[in-house]
Coordinates of C-alpha atoms in Angstrom, one line a residue:
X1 CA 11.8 -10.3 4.0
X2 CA 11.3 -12.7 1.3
X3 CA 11.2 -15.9 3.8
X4 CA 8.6 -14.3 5.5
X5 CA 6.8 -13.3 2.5
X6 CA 7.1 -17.4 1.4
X7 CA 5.7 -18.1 5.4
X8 CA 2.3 -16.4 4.5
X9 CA 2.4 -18.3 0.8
X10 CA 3.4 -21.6 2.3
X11 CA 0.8 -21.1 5.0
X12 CA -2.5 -20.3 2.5
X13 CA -1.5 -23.7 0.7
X14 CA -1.0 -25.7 3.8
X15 CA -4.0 -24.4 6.4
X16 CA -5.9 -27.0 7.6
X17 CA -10.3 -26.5 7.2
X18 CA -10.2 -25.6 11.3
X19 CA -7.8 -22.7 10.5
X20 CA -8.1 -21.4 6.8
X21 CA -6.0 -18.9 5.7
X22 CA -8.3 -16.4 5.1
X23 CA -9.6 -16.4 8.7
X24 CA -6.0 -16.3 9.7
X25 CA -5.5 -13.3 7.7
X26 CA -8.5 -11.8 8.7
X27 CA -7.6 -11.7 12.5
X28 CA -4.2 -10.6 11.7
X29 CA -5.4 -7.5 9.7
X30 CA -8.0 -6.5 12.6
X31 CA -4.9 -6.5 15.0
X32 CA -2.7 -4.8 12.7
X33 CA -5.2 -1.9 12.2
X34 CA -6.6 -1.7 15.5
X35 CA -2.8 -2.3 17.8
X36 CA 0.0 -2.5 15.4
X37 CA -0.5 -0.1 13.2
X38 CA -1.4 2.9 15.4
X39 CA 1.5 2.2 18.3
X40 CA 4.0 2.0 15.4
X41 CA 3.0 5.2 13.7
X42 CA 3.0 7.1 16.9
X43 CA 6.4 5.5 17.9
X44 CA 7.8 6.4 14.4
X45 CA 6.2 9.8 14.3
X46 CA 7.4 10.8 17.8
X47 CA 11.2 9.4 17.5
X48 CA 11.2 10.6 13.7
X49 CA 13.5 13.5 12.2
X50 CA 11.5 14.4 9.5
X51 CA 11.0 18.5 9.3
X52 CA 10.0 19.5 5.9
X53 CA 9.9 15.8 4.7
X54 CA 6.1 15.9 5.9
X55 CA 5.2 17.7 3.4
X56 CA 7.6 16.6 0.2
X57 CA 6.8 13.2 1.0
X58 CA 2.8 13.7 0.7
X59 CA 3.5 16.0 -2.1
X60 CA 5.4 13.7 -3.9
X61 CA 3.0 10.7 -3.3
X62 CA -0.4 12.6 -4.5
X63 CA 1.2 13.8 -7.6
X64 CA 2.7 10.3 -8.5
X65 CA -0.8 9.2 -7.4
X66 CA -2.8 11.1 -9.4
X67 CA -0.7 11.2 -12.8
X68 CA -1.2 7.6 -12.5
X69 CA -4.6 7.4 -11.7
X70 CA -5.6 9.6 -15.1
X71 CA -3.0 7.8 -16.8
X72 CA -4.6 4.4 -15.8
X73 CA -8.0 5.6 -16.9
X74 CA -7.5 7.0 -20.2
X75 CA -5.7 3.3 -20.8
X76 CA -8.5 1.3 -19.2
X77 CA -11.7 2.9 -20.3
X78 CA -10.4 3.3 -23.8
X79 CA -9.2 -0.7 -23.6
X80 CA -13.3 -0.7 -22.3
X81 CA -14.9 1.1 -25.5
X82 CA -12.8 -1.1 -27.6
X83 CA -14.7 -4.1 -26.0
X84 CA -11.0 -5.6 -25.1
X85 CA -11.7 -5.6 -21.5
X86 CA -15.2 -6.0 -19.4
X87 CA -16.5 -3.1 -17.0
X88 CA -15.7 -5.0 -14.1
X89 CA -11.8 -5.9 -15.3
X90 CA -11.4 -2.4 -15.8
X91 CA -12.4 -1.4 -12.5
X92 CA -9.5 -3.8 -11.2
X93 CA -6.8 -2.8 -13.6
X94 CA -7.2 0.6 -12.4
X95 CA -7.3 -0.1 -9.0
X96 CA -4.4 -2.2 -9.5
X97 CA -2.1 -0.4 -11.7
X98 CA -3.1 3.1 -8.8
X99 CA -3.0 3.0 -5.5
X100 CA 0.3 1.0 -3.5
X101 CA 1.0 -0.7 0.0
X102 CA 2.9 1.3 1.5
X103 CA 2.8 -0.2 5.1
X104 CA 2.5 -3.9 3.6
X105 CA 5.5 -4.0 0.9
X106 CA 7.2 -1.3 0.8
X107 CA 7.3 -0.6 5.0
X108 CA 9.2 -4.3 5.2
X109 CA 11.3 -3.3 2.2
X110 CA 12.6 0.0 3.4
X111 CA 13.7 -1.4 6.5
X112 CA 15.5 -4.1 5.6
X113 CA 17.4 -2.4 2.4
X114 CA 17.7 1.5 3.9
X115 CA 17.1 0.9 7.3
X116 CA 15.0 1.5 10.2
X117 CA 15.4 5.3 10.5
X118 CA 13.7 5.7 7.2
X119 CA 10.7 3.2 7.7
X120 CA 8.8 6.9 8.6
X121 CA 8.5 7.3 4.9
X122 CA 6.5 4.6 4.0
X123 CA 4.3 5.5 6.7
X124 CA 3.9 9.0 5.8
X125 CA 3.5 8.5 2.2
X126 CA 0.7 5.8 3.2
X127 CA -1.3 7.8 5.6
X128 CA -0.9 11.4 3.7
X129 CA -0.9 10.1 -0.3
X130 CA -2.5 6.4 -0.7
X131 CA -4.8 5.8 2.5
X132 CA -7.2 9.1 1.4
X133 CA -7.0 8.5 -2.4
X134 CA -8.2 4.8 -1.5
X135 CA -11.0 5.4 0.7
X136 CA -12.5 8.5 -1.4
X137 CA -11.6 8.4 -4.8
X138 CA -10.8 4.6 -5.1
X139 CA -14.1 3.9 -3.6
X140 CA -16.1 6.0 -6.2
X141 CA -14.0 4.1 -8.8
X142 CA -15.3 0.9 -7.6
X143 CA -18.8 1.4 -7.3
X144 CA -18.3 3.5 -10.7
X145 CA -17.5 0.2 -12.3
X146 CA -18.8 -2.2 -10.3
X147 CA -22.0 -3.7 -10.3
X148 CA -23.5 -2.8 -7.1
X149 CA -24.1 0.8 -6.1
X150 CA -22.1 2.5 -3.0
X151 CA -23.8 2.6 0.2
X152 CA -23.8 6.0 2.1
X153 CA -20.9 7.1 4.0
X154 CA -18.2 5.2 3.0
X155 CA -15.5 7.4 2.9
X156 CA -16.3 8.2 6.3
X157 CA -13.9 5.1 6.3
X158 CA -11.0 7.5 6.5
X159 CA -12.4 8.9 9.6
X160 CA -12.7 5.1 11.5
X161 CA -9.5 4.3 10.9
X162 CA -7.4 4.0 13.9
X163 CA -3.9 4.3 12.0
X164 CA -5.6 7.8 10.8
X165 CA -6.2 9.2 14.2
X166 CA -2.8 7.5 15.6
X167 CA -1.5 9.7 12.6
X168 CA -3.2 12.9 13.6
X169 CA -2.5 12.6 17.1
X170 CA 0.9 12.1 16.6
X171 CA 1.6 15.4 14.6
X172 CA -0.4 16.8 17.1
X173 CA 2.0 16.0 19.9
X174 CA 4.5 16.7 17.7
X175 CA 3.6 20.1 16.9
X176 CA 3.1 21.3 20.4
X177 CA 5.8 19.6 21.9
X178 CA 4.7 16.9 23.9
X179 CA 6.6 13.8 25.3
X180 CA 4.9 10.2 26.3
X181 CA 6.5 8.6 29.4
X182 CA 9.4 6.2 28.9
X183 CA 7.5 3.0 30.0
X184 CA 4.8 3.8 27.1
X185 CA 7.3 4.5 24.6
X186 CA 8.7 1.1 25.1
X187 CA 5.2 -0.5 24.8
X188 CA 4.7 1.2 21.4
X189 CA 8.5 0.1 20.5
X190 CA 7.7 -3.3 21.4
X191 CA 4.0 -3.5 19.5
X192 CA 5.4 -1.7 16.5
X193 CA 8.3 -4.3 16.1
X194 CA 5.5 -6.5 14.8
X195 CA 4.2 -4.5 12.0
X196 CA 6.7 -6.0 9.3
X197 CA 6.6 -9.7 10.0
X198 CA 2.7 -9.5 10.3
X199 CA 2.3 -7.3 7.2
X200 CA 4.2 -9.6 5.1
X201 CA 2.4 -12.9 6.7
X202 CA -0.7 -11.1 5.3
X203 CA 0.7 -10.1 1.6
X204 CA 1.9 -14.0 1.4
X205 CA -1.5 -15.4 1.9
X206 CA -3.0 -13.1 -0.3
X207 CA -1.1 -14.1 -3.0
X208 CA -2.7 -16.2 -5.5
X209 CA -2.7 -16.7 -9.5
X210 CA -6.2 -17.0 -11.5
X211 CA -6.5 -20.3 -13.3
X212 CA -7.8 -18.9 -16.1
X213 CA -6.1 -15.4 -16.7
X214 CA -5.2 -13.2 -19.6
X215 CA -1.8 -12.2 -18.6
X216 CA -1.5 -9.5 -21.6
X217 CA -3.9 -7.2 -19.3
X218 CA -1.2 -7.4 -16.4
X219 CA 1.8 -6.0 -18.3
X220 CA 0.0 -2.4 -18.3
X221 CA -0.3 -3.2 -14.2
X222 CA 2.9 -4.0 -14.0
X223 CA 4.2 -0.8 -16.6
X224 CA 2.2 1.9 -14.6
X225 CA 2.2 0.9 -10.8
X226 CA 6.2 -0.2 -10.6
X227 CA 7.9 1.3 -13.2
X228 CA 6.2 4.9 -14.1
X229 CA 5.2 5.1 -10.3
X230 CA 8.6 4.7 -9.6
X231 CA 9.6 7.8 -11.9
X232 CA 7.4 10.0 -11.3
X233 CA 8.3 9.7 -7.5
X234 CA 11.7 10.7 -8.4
X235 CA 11.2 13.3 -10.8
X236 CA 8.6 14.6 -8.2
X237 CA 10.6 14.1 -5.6
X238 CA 13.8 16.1 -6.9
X239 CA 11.5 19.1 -7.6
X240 CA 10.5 19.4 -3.7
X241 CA 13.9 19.0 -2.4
X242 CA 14.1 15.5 -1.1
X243 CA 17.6 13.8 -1.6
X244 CA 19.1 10.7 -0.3
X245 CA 18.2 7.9 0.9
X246 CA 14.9 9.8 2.1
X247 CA 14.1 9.8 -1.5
X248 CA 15.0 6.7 -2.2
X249 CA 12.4 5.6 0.1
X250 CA 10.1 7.7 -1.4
X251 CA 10.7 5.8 -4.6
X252 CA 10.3 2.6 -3.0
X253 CA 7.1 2.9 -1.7
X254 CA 5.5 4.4 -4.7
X255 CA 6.4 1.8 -6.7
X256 CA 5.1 -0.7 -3.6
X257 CA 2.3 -3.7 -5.8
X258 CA -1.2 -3.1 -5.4
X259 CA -2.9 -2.2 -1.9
X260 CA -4.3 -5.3 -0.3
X261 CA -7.7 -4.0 0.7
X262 CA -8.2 -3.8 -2.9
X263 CA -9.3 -7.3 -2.8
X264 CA -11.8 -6.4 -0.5
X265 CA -12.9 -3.2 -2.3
X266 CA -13.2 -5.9 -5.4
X267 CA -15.1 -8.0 -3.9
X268 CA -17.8 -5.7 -2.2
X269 CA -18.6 -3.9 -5.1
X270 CA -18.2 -7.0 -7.4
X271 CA -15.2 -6.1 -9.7
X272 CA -13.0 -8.7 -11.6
X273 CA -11.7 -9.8 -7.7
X274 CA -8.9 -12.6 -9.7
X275 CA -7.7 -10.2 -12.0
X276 CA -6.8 -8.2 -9.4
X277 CA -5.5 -10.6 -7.1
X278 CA -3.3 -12.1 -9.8
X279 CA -2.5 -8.5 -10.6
X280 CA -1.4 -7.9 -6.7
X281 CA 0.6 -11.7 -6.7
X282 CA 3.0 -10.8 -9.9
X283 CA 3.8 -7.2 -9.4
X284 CA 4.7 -8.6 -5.5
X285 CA 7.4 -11.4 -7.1
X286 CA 8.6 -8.5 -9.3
X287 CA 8.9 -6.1 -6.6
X288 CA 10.7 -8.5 -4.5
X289 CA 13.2 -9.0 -7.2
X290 CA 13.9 -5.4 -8.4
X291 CA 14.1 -3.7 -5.0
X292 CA 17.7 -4.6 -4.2
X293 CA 18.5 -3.7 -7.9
X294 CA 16.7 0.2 -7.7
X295 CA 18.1 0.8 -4.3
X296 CA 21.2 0.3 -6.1
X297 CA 20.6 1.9 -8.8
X298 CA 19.4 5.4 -6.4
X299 CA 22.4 4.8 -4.1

């Protein structure tokens, strides 16, 4: 996981002007959300044993979610009123310190430390807990404390995003028992495969450290999104019955660094974009280096 992870950081340092990085990780983020993403989500949903899991998970992931999300704006806007931080770096930290990615970090981290029957949980816990939270109330955040107003419609996002529908159709089949020919099932095996790899390509060459920073502002970040995310996942996950290496996974992905359309959600509605970015890089080295140590530690 981590060589891979290196590949993407290597890569944004090396590209050449013909083929920047960011073009590069452009295209691999359309395929990922318009192939990858969907055939693995189906395939994981229709070979997965989860029963009552799809609903602790979710349940587990909006509560650790939310507690955060008040938690990071009572820190943030107070940091605000006391002039410590700017409008726009608040807007960051919050979006930071909230919302995790679940299919980029946490997906490949589950995987390779608990093992491919439990890589479902990541996914669930993305689509059900961090993907609506994101697109409704991270959005209003944003153009909250950004500069430029939102545009109409845009968490109609949700609604356009193919992993969403690959999600709803899948419980669908689920529910009414329905089975897709071998042949396809192999096809969505064989495109899913390539969801980890590419996800960590993509987190590698976003990961970058501001020239300029105040690195105090990141401890908070790094406090709320993997260590208190982390513990309320357990805590909320004990209370709805979920156990075992099922919660472990649970664990992980809540405490998964920053979500990497954040950067793009920075950008557009013109919030503190290397704050968060710097944000995004260190709690991704110290999630790489704790992971082995809390799977351990929940074993």
């Amino acid at each position: 996981m981590t060589l891979v992870l290196l590949l993407g950081v290597l890569w944004r340092h090396m590209s050449s002007a013909r083929l920047p990085s960011a073009q590069v990780r452009s295209v691999l983020g359309i395929l990922i959300i318009n192939f990858v993403a969907p055939a693995l989500i189906v395939e994981v949903m229709l070979t997965s044993n989860l029963k009552q899991e799809l609903f602790q998970v979710p349940a587990s992931g909006n509560v650790t979610i939310m507690v955060i999300l008040l938690l990071s704006l009572a820190l943030y806007v107070m940091l605000l009123r006391l002039h410590i931080i700017t409008r726009v770096q608040a807007g960051a930290l919050v979006l930071a310190s909230t919302f995790g990615n679940g299919m980029g970090m946490a997906l490949p981290a589950v995987s390779a430390l608990l093992g491919l029957p439990q890589r479902d949980i990541p996914v669930v816990y993305d689509l059900l807990a961090t993907v609506p939270f994101v697109w409704i109330i991270g959005v209003l955040l944003c153009a909250h404390f950004g500069t430029r107003v939102a545009s109409g419609g845009l968490g109609k996002e949700l609604l356009r995003l193919p992993p969403f529908w690959a999600l709803a159709i899948a419980l669908g089949m689920r529910y009414f028992g329905l089975v897709l020919p071998d042949p396809i099932m192999k096809t969505l095996h064989l495109l899913g495969s390539a969801a980890v790899p590419l996800l960590l390509l993509m987190v590698g060459m976003t990961l970058h450290v501001g020239r300029e920073m105040r690195f105090g502002l990141l401890i908070p970040v790094v406090g709320l999104k993997l260590f208190l995310s982390a513990g309320l996942a357990f805590g909320v996950g004990h209370i709805v019955g979920l156990q075992g290496a099922t919660l472990a996974a649970t664990v992980l992905t809540a405490a998964a660094p920053p979500v990497g359309v954040g950067v793009a959600l920075c950008d557009r509605f013109h919030l503190d974009t290397e704050l968060f970015g710097t944000a995004m890089t260190m709690t991704t080295v110290l999630y790489v280096v704790l992971v082995p140590w809390l799977v351990s530690w929940l074993a």
